[in-house]
mmCIF file of C-alpha atoms in Angstrom:
data_model
loop_
_atom_site.group_PDB
_atom_site.id
_atom_site.type_symbol
_atom_site.label_atom_id
_atom_site.label_comp_id
_atom_site.label_asym_id
_atom_site.label_seq_id
_atom_site.Cartn_x
_atom_site.Cartn_y
_atom_site.Cartn_z
ATOM 1 C CA MET A 23 -25.141 -18.006 -23.032
ATOM 2 C CA SER A 24 -21.641 -19.263 -23.887
ATOM 3 C CA MET A 25 -21.915 -22.914 -23.897
ATOM 4 C CA THR A 26 -17.751 -23.274 -23.927
ATOM 5 C CA LYS A 27 -17.148 -22.281 -21.023
ATOM 6 C CA PRO A 28 -13.801 -23.581 -19.013
ATOM 7 C CA ILE A 29 -15.477 -25.671 -16.365
ATOM 8 C CA ALA A 30 -12.321 -23.895 -14.099
ATOM 9 C CA THR A 31 -14.447 -20.974 -13.772
ATOM 10 C CA THR A 32 -17.499 -22.403 -12.765
ATOM 11 C CA ARG A 33 -17.153 -25.630 -10.615
ATOM 12 C CA SER A 34 -16.829 -24.578 -6.814
ATOM 13 C CA ALA A 35 -16.079 -27.346 -4.401
ATOM 14 C CA THR A 36 -14.509 -24.772 -2.223
ATOM 15 C CA GLY A 37 -17.863 -22.907 -1.666
ATOM 16 C CA ILE A 38 -15.910 -19.892 -3.253
ATOM 17 C CA PRO A 39 -15.907 -19.653 -7.395
ATOM 18 C CA THR A 40 -12.824 -20.743 -8.503
ATOM 19 C CA GLY A 41 -11.791 -17.561 -10.333
ATOM 20 C CA LYS A 42 -12.193 -15.523 -6.920
ATOM 21 C CA LEU A 43 -10.573 -18.175 -5.464
ATOM 22 C CA ALA A 44 -7.574 -17.668 -7.912
ATOM 23 C CA VAL A 45 -7.147 -14.103 -7.547
ATOM 24 C CA TRP A 46 -7.422 -14.572 -3.455
ATOM 25 C CA TRP A 47 -4.591 -17.235 -4.006
ATOM 26 C CA VAL A 48 -2.768 -14.604 -5.899
ATOM 27 C CA ILE A 49 -3.569 -11.862 -3.440
ATOM 28 C CA GLY A 50 -1.601 -14.279 -0.695
ATOM 29 C CA SER A 51 1.238 -14.501 -3.361
ATOM 30 C CA GLU A 52 1.644 -10.892 -3.592
ATOM 31 C CA ILE A 53 1.665 -10.279 0.392
ATOM 32 C CA VAL A 54 5.153 -12.357 0.690
ATOM 33 C CA ILE A 55 6.093 -10.165 -2.022
ATOM 34 C CA PHE A 56 5.658 -7.125 -0.779
ATOM 35 C CA GLY A 57 5.888 -8.139 2.504
ATOM 36 C CA GLY A 58 9.175 -9.732 2.093
ATOM 37 C CA LEU A 59 10.018 -6.414 0.879
ATOM 38 C CA LEU A 60 8.504 -4.085 2.951
ATOM 39 C CA ALA A 61 10.069 -6.256 5.900
ATOM 40 C CA SER A 62 13.836 -5.879 4.609
ATOM 41 C CA TYR A 63 13.433 -2.242 4.059
ATOM 42 C CA ILE A 64 11.898 -1.844 7.933
ATOM 43 C CA MET A 65 15.046 -3.564 9.356
ATOM 44 C CA HIS A 66 17.041 -2.036 7.100
ATOM 45 C CA ARG A 67 15.958 1.836 8.360
ATOM 46 C CA ILE A 68 16.168 0.570 11.763
ATOM 47 C CA GLY A 69 19.941 -0.340 11.327
ATOM 48 C CA HIS A 70 21.054 2.459 9.449
ATOM 49 C CA PRO A 71 20.620 5.468 11.236
ATOM 50 C CA GLU A 72 21.961 7.805 8.323
ATOM 51 C CA TRP A 73 18.625 6.386 6.241
ATOM 52 C CA ALA A 74 16.425 9.971 8.153
ATOM 53 C CA GLU A 75 18.064 11.936 6.513
ATOM 54 C CA TYR A 76 17.853 10.163 2.896
ATOM 55 C CA ALA A 77 14.074 9.916 3.434
ATOM 56 C CA SER A 78 13.256 13.082 4.989
ATOM 57 C CA HIS A 79 13.811 14.444 0.754
ATOM 58 C CA THR A 80 10.723 12.363 -0.229
ATOM 59 C CA ASN A 81 7.794 14.750 -0.700
ATOM 60 C CA THR A 82 4.609 13.990 1.484
ATOM 61 C CA TRP A 83 2.254 16.048 -0.914
ATOM 62 C CA PHE A 84 3.148 13.752 -3.641
ATOM 63 C CA GLY A 85 2.875 10.671 -1.604
ATOM 64 C CA GLY A 86 -0.586 12.284 0.452
ATOM 65 C CA ALA A 87 -2.051 13.081 -3.200
ATOM 66 C CA ASN A 88 -1.398 9.486 -4.826
ATOM 67 C CA THR A 89 -3.054 8.425 -1.201
ATOM 68 C CA PHE A 90 -6.238 10.408 -2.359
ATOM 69 C CA VAL A 91 -6.199 8.966 -5.781
ATOM 70 C CA LEU A 92 -5.514 5.685 -4.909
ATOM 71 C CA LEU A 93 -8.060 5.550 -2.311
ATOM 72 C CA THR A 94 -11.051 7.183 -4.633
ATOM 73 C CA SER A 95 -9.923 4.518 -7.427
ATOM 74 C CA SER A 96 -10.315 1.951 -4.762
ATOM 75 C CA LEU A 97 -14.111 3.132 -4.160
ATOM 76 C CA PHE A 98 -15.159 3.263 -7.971
ATOM 77 C CA ALA A 99 -13.800 -0.540 -8.291
ATOM 78 C CA VAL A 100 -16.347 -0.924 -5.415
ATOM 79 C CA LEU A 101 -19.040 0.428 -6.925
ATOM 80 C CA ALA A 102 -18.187 -1.333 -10.372
ATOM 81 C CA HIS A 103 -18.587 -4.163 -8.303
ATOM 82 C CA TYR A 104 -22.028 -2.564 -6.979
ATOM 83 C CA ALA A 105 -23.329 -2.214 -10.001
ATOM 84 C CA ALA A 106 -22.092 -5.334 -11.860
ATOM 85 C CA GLU A 107 -24.011 -7.200 -9.051
ATOM 86 C CA HIS A 108 -27.378 -5.475 -10.159
ATOM 87 C CA GLY A 109 -26.622 -6.216 -13.515
ATOM 88 C CA ASP A 110 -26.289 -3.446 -15.035
ATOM 89 C CA GLY A 111 -22.948 -3.974 -17.096
ATOM 90 C CA LYS A 112 -22.427 -0.382 -18.387
ATOM 91 C CA LYS A 113 -22.678 1.093 -15.714
ATOM 92 C CA ALA A 114 -20.406 -0.853 -14.204
ATOM 93 C CA ALA A 115 -17.640 -0.428 -17.622
ATOM 94 C CA LYS A 116 -18.129 3.324 -16.637
ATOM 95 C CA TRP A 117 -17.017 2.303 -13.058
ATOM 96 C CA LEU A 118 -14.305 0.150 -14.216
ATOM 97 C CA LEU A 119 -13.182 3.429 -16.798
ATOM 98 C CA ALA A 120 -12.842 5.951 -13.562
ATOM 99 C CA THR A 121 -11.414 3.696 -11.914
ATOM 100 C CA CYS A 122 -8.557 3.258 -14.331
ATOM 101 C CA ALA A 123 -8.758 7.119 -14.885
ATOM 102 C CA GLY A 124 -7.146 6.934 -10.751
ATOM 103 C CA GLY A 125 -4.879 4.644 -12.298
ATOM 104 C CA ALA A 126 -3.505 6.926 -15.045
ATOM 105 C CA THR A 127 -3.457 9.670 -12.469
ATOM 106 C CA PHE A 128 -1.206 7.914 -9.741
ATOM 107 C CA ALA A 129 1.023 6.636 -12.613
ATOM 108 C CA SER A 130 1.488 10.611 -13.845
ATOM 109 C CA ILE A 131 2.354 11.703 -10.231
ATOM 110 C CA LYS A 132 4.641 8.987 -9.681
ATOM 111 C CA ALA A 133 6.004 10.340 -12.713
ATOM 112 C CA VAL A 134 6.661 13.882 -12.404
ATOM 113 C CA GLU A 135 7.335 12.960 -8.713
ATOM 114 C CA TRP A 136 10.227 10.637 -9.651
ATOM 115 C CA SER A 137 11.342 13.547 -12.610
ATOM 116 C CA ILE A 138 11.536 15.690 -9.845
ATOM 117 C CA GLU A 139 13.688 13.097 -7.789
ATOM 118 C CA ILE A 140 16.092 11.873 -10.183
ATOM 119 C CA SER A 141 16.967 15.499 -11.623
ATOM 120 C CA HIS A 142 18.225 16.462 -8.069
ATOM 121 C CA GLY A 143 19.975 13.072 -7.923
ATOM 122 C CA TYR A 144 18.043 10.822 -6.245
ATOM 123 C CA THR A 145 18.525 7.823 -8.635
ATOM 124 C CA ILE A 146 17.957 3.895 -7.348
ATOM 125 C CA THR A 147 21.659 3.872 -7.066
ATOM 126 C CA ALA A 148 21.975 6.643 -4.857
ATOM 127 C CA ASN A 149 22.188 4.940 -1.870
ATOM 128 C CA GLY A 150 20.455 1.914 0.031
ATOM 129 C CA PHE A 151 17.621 4.125 0.663
ATOM 130 C CA TRP A 152 16.643 5.487 -2.871
ATOM 131 C CA SER A 153 17.324 2.071 -4.276
ATOM 132 C CA PHE A 154 14.377 0.244 -1.978
ATOM 133 C CA TYR A 155 11.988 3.588 -2.672
ATOM 134 C CA TYR A 156 12.471 3.084 -6.332
ATOM 135 C CA THR A 157 11.685 -1.033 -6.099
ATOM 136 C CA ALA A 158 9.157 -0.951 -3.565
ATOM 137 C CA ALA A 159 7.097 1.573 -5.089
ATOM 138 C CA GLY A 160 8.104 0.598 -9.109
ATOM 139 C CA ILE A 161 6.709 -2.535 -8.653
ATOM 140 C CA HIS A 162 3.851 -1.353 -6.902
ATOM 141 C CA ALA A 163 3.153 1.015 -9.680
ATOM 142 C CA LEU A 164 4.014 -2.042 -12.687
ATOM 143 C CA HIS A 165 1.161 -3.392 -10.284
ATOM 144 C CA VAL A 166 -0.752 -0.591 -10.618
ATOM 145 C CA ILE A 167 -0.610 -0.341 -14.980
ATOM 146 C CA ALA A 168 -0.651 -4.409 -15.233
ATOM 147 C CA GLY A 169 -4.359 -3.572 -12.865
ATOM 148 C CA CYS A 170 -5.157 -0.938 -15.219
ATOM 149 C CA ILE A 171 -4.534 -3.163 -18.510
ATOM 150 C CA ILE A 172 -6.752 -5.945 -16.948
ATOM 151 C CA MET A 173 -9.530 -3.723 -16.170
ATOM 152 C CA LEU A 174 -9.963 -2.289 -19.705
ATOM 153 C CA ILE A 175 -10.211 -5.255 -20.930
ATOM 154 C CA ILE A 176 -12.836 -6.391 -17.899
ATOM 155 C CA ALA A 177 -14.670 -2.807 -18.500
ATOM 156 C CA ARG A 178 -14.804 -3.989 -22.554
ATOM 157 C CA GLN A 179 -16.392 -7.393 -21.713
ATOM 158 C CA ALA A 180 -18.466 -5.777 -19.015
ATOM 159 C CA TRP A 181 -20.219 -3.194 -21.604
ATOM 160 C CA LYS A 182 -21.457 -5.951 -23.398
ATOM 161 C CA GLY A 183 -22.950 -7.232 -20.156
ATOM 162 C CA GLU A 184 -20.734 -10.472 -20.303
ATOM 163 C CA GLU A 185 -18.644 -11.950 -17.331
ATOM 164 C CA LEU A 186 -19.958 -9.642 -15.335
ATOM 165 C CA HIS A 187 -18.596 -11.653 -12.014
ATOM 166 C CA ARG A 188 -14.961 -10.685 -13.258
ATOM 167 C CA VAL A 189 -15.962 -6.735 -12.198
ATOM 168 C CA GLU A 190 -15.334 -8.019 -8.632
ATOM 169 C CA LEU A 191 -12.457 -9.984 -9.316
ATOM 170 C CA ILE A 192 -10.439 -7.384 -10.580
ATOM 171 C CA GLY A 193 -11.772 -4.877 -8.086
ATOM 172 C CA ILE A 194 -10.465 -6.826 -5.383
ATOM 173 C CA TYR A 195 -7.249 -7.112 -6.930
ATOM 174 C CA TRP A 196 -7.093 -3.190 -7.346
ATOM 175 C CA HIS A 197 -7.822 -3.226 -3.348
ATOM 176 C CA PHE A 198 -4.671 -4.924 -2.858
ATOM 177 C CA VAL A 199 -2.866 -2.895 -4.295
ATOM 178 C CA ASP A 200 -4.293 0.209 -2.367
ATOM 179 C CA ILE A 201 -3.711 -2.103 0.948
ATOM 180 C CA VAL A 202 0.121 -2.443 -0.076
ATOM 181 C CA TRP A 203 0.149 1.675 -1.313
ATOM 182 C CA ILE A 204 -1.439 2.320 2.224
ATOM 183 C CA PHE A 205 1.367 0.563 4.327
ATOM 184 C CA LEU A 206 3.859 2.318 1.168
ATOM 185 C CA PHE A 207 2.923 5.575 1.991
ATOM 186 C CA PRO A 208 3.489 5.855 5.884
ATOM 187 C CA LEU A 209 6.671 4.005 4.905
ATOM 188 C CA LEU A 210 8.622 6.074 2.109
ATOM 189 C CA TYR A 211 6.595 9.497 2.954
ATOM 190 C CA ILE A 212 5.440 9.896 6.807
ATOM 191 C CA ALA A 213 7.956 8.344 9.034
ATOM 192 C CA LYS A 214 10.963 10.639 8.529
ATOM 193 C CA MET B 19 -35.261 1.320 -4.681
ATOM 194 C CA ALA B 20 -35.596 -2.232 -5.299
ATOM 195 C CA GLU B 21 -33.771 -4.339 -2.766
ATOM 196 C CA HIS B 22 -32.733 -7.376 -4.561
ATOM 197 C CA THR B 23 -32.177 -10.493 -2.468
ATOM 198 C CA GLU B 24 -28.803 -9.411 -1.255
ATOM 199 C CA ASP B 25 -27.804 -11.294 2.094
ATOM 200 C CA HIS B 26 -25.908 -8.131 3.333
ATOM 201 C CA ASP B 27 -27.030 -4.405 2.369
ATOM 202 C CA HIS B 28 -23.820 -2.958 1.484
ATOM 203 C CA GLY B 29 -25.007 0.031 -0.463
ATOM 204 C CA GLN B 30 -23.539 2.910 -2.335
ATOM 205 C CA ALA B 31 -23.829 5.105 0.276
ATOM 206 C CA HIS B 32 -21.982 2.485 2.743
ATOM 207 C CA TYR B 33 -18.987 2.641 0.343
ATOM 208 C CA VAL B 34 -18.582 6.191 -0.120
ATOM 209 C CA LYS B 35 -18.934 6.496 4.489
ATOM 210 C CA ILE B 36 -15.896 3.735 4.732
ATOM 211 C CA TRP B 37 -14.488 6.174 1.870
ATOM 212 C CA ALA B 38 -14.855 9.306 3.808
ATOM 213 C CA VAL B 39 -13.923 7.710 6.642
ATOM 214 C CA LEU B 40 -10.466 6.361 4.530
ATOM 215 C CA LEU B 41 -9.885 10.630 3.598
ATOM 216 C CA VAL B 42 -9.972 11.841 7.414
ATOM 217 C CA LEU B 43 -7.413 9.196 8.412
ATOM 218 C CA LEU B 44 -5.672 10.386 5.490
ATOM 219 C CA VAL B 45 -4.789 13.756 6.637
ATOM 220 C CA ILE B 46 -4.773 12.925 10.111
ATOM 221 C CA SER B 47 -2.084 10.612 8.753
ATOM 222 C CA ILE B 48 -0.011 13.510 7.790
ATOM 223 C CA LEU B 49 -0.500 16.225 9.945
ATOM 224 C CA GLY B 50 -0.158 13.349 12.984
ATOM 225 C CA PRO B 51 3.822 13.763 12.209
ATOM 226 C CA ILE B 52 3.402 17.452 11.851
ATOM 227 C CA LEU B 53 1.483 18.490 15.226
ATOM 228 C CA ALA B 54 4.058 15.034 16.749
ATOM 229 C CA PRO B 55 6.765 17.511 18.414
ATOM 230 C CA HIS B 56 4.180 19.412 20.018
ATOM 231 C CA ILE B 57 2.435 16.671 22.290
ATOM 232 C CA GLU B 58 4.551 14.790 24.122
ATOM 233 C CA ILE B 59 2.489 13.542 26.941
ATOM 234 C CA GLY B 60 3.750 11.511 29.740
ATOM 235 C CA PHE B 61 5.786 8.265 28.334
ATOM 236 C CA MET B 62 4.670 9.206 24.903
ATOM 237 C CA LYS B 63 7.704 10.976 23.345
ATOM 238 C CA ALA B 64 7.251 12.769 19.088
ATOM 239 C CA TRP B 65 8.839 9.776 17.631
ATOM 240 C CA MET B 66 6.425 7.145 19.497
ATOM 241 C CA TRP B 67 3.276 9.794 18.051
ATOM 242 C CA THR B 68 4.812 9.331 14.283
ATOM 243 C CA ILE B 69 4.997 5.825 14.458
ATOM 244 C CA LEU B 70 1.402 5.147 15.999
ATOM 245 C CA PHE B 71 0.008 7.795 13.243
ATOM 246 C CA ALA B 72 1.891 6.113 10.639
ATOM 247 C CA PHE B 73 1.279 2.467 10.925
ATOM 248 C CA GLY B 74 -1.801 2.570 13.352
ATOM 249 C CA ILE B 75 -3.377 4.597 10.741
ATOM 250 C CA ALA B 76 -2.924 2.457 8.229
ATOM 251 C CA VAL B 77 -3.957 -0.752 9.935
ATOM 252 C CA VAL B 78 -6.903 0.710 10.760
ATOM 253 C CA LYS B 79 -6.911 1.848 6.629
ATOM 254 C CA ALA B 80 -6.347 -1.612 5.400
ATOM 255 C CA TYR B 81 -8.693 -3.263 7.332
ATOM 256 C CA LEU B 82 -11.202 -0.775 6.504
ATOM 257 C CA VAL B 83 -10.638 -1.821 2.700
ATOM 258 C CA ALA B 84 -10.058 -5.357 3.501
ATOM 259 C CA ALA B 85 -13.360 -5.714 5.462
ATOM 260 C CA ASN B 86 -15.514 -3.051 2.763
ATOM 261 C CA PHE B 87 -14.219 -2.936 -0.273
ATOM 262 C CA MET B 88 -12.633 -6.667 -0.674
ATOM 263 C CA HIS B 89 -15.637 -7.758 1.436
ATOM 264 C CA LEU B 90 -13.509 -9.857 3.485
ATOM 265 C CA ASN B 91 -16.414 -9.532 6.240
ATOM 266 C CA ILE B 92 -18.955 -11.750 3.986
ATOM 267 C CA GLU B 93 -16.495 -14.068 2.470
ATOM 268 C CA LYS B 94 -15.634 -17.217 3.984
ATOM 269 C CA ARG B 95 -13.435 -17.891 7.271
ATOM 270 C CA TYR B 96 -10.564 -19.345 5.497
ATOM 271 C CA ILE B 97 -9.333 -17.003 3.058
ATOM 272 C CA SER B 98 -9.138 -14.641 6.155
ATOM 273 C CA TYR B 99 -6.680 -17.335 7.171
ATOM 274 C CA MET B 100 -5.262 -18.126 4.687
ATOM 275 C CA LEU B 101 -3.747 -14.402 4.141
ATOM 276 C CA ALA B 102 -3.388 -14.373 7.905
ATOM 277 C CA THR B 103 -1.166 -17.134 6.991
ATOM 278 C CA MET B 104 1.058 -15.311 4.722
ATOM 279 C CA LEU B 105 1.111 -12.486 7.254
ATOM 280 C CA MET B 106 2.607 -15.069 9.483
ATOM 281 C CA PHE B 107 5.481 -15.992 7.116
ATOM 282 C CA MET B 108 6.208 -12.355 6.786
ATOM 283 C CA LEU B 109 7.054 -12.142 10.360
ATOM 284 C CA LEU B 110 8.750 -15.275 10.382
ATOM 285 C CA PHE B 111 11.149 -14.051 7.922
ATOM 286 C CA PHE B 112 11.591 -10.682 9.638
ATOM 287 C CA ALA B 113 12.306 -12.388 12.918
ATOM 288 C CA GLY B 114 14.865 -14.832 11.052
ATOM 289 C CA VAL B 115 16.351 -11.275 9.446
ATOM 290 C CA ALA B 116 16.160 -8.729 11.100
ATOM 291 C CA PRO B 117 18.518 -8.932 14.317
ATOM 292 C CA ASP B 118 21.543 -9.771 12.094
ATOM 293 C CA VAL B 119 20.451 -6.696 9.390
ATOM 294 C CA MET B 120 19.799 -4.248 12.546
ATOM 295 C CA ARG B 121 22.670 -4.707 14.634
ATOM 296 C CA HIS B 122 25.859 -4.344 12.950
ATOM 297 C CA LYS B 123 27.933 -6.287 15.752
ATOM 298 C CA GLY B 124 27.311 -9.768 17.429
ATOM 299 C CA GLN B 125 29.694 -11.716 19.896
ATOM 300 C CA ASN B 126 31.622 -13.547 16.710
ATOM 301 C CA TRP B 127 31.059 -11.324 14.478
ATOM 302 C CA GLU B 128 31.037 -7.604 13.095
ATOM 303 C CA ASN B 129 29.202 -5.935 9.489
ATOM 304 C CA VAL B 130 32.497 -3.947 9.005
ATOM 305 C CA ALA B 131 30.684 -2.518 6.087
ATOM 306 C CA ALA B 132 27.879 -1.843 7.284
ATOM 307 C CA GLU B 133 29.659 0.293 10.272
ATOM 308 C CA ALA B 134 31.987 1.743 7.725
ATOM 309 C CA GLU B 135 29.153 3.855 5.473
ATOM 310 C CA ILE B 136 27.293 4.669 8.420
ATOM 311 C CA GLU B 137 30.002 6.528 9.921
ATOM 312 C CA ARG B 138 30.667 7.591 6.481
ATOM 313 C CA ALA B 139 26.989 8.816 5.844
ATOM 314 C CA LEU B 140 26.668 10.626 9.251
ATOM 315 C CA LYS B 141 29.771 12.685 9.106
ATOM 316 C CA ALA B 142 29.016 13.735 5.250
ATOM 317 C CA GLN B 143 25.502 14.432 6.563
ATOM 318 C CA GLY B 144 27.129 16.949 9.635
ATOM 319 C CA GLU B 145 29.317 18.432 7.372
ATOM 320 C CA ALA B 146 26.840 19.617 4.740
ATOM 321 C CA ALA B 147 24.524 20.672 7.914
ATOM 322 C CA HIS B 148 27.265 22.432 9.221
ATOM 323 C CA GLY B 149 27.818 24.305 6.060
ATOM 324 C CA GLU B 150 23.763 25.264 5.434
ATOM 325 C CA HIS B 151 23.059 26.182 9.083
ATOM 326 C CA GLY B 152 26.632 27.708 9.997
ATOM 327 C CA GLY B 153 27.887 25.810 12.818
ATOM 328 C CA GLU B 154 24.490 23.714 14.033
ATOM 329 C CA HIS B 155 25.102 20.276 14.185
ATOM 330 C CA GLU B 156 22.496 18.649 12.739
ATOM 331 C CA ALA B 157 23.097 14.788 11.716
ATOM 332 C CA GLY B 158 20.094 12.955 11.546
ATOM 333 C CA HIS B 159 20.064 9.806 13.662
#
């Protein structure tokens, strides 16, 4: 094995491998980012009775389909982790690619959904509700895309049997992105 | 078959089971608000059911993912405490800002712009509904 591994990725004074601790720290920060955004949305939604009508134009079936896709991709991510835990890098890489396919499907559904909405005049500047809608779902979609890119890099390494612990790290991030969507879904699609 | 020396028994079947439960919850969260108007029982009004279905289920789903997929249940406790602290920051933010955003009038202040926008939008929606349904007043609230 490589002798040039950075110390920071191997030492562990905290009882948790440092790389994993870093991912938890990222997620802690993300909770504040998404939490602040969602909290702002909730207080504005309560303060603006007219938003109920705007919200009624979101399509529950697109949102529901995307929830299904993300939940399923999370299952693939944890199965990749399971394979990596058992030393099977090739299998882990395959599951990671499946997870990535889920992310791509999610982004594609979003693209179709947004195209329809924008063509109906529901743009980001239409009113406060649509501003929040595109900002929240947009930042979330960027996280999905970023996760996919990282996952492809890790899948490539895992295929060669290298850095298998990273499979779990990207998995933890992916599940968090899934959880954010679990809350965005009722906020934007269900509570009408 | 060959069980490795694992300190937990999270086999693949377990993950699939959690996923199945998540899908059932997803279906309930979609169907719930559709059925809500028909299940007003006691003090539970339709909108309360919607809130319960939408967010109660979201919390359960998030817990299932965090505990079983992110393995928070077997992670060091201080990670959960750290994440909970971040959630507390969110609540703190909400508590500090929400009173001013959710209301548009206080003892010494009035958010004229917000009030005007609400009035304008509700009126426009009322007129739109009027036009569509021929006389029905359907302003959302």
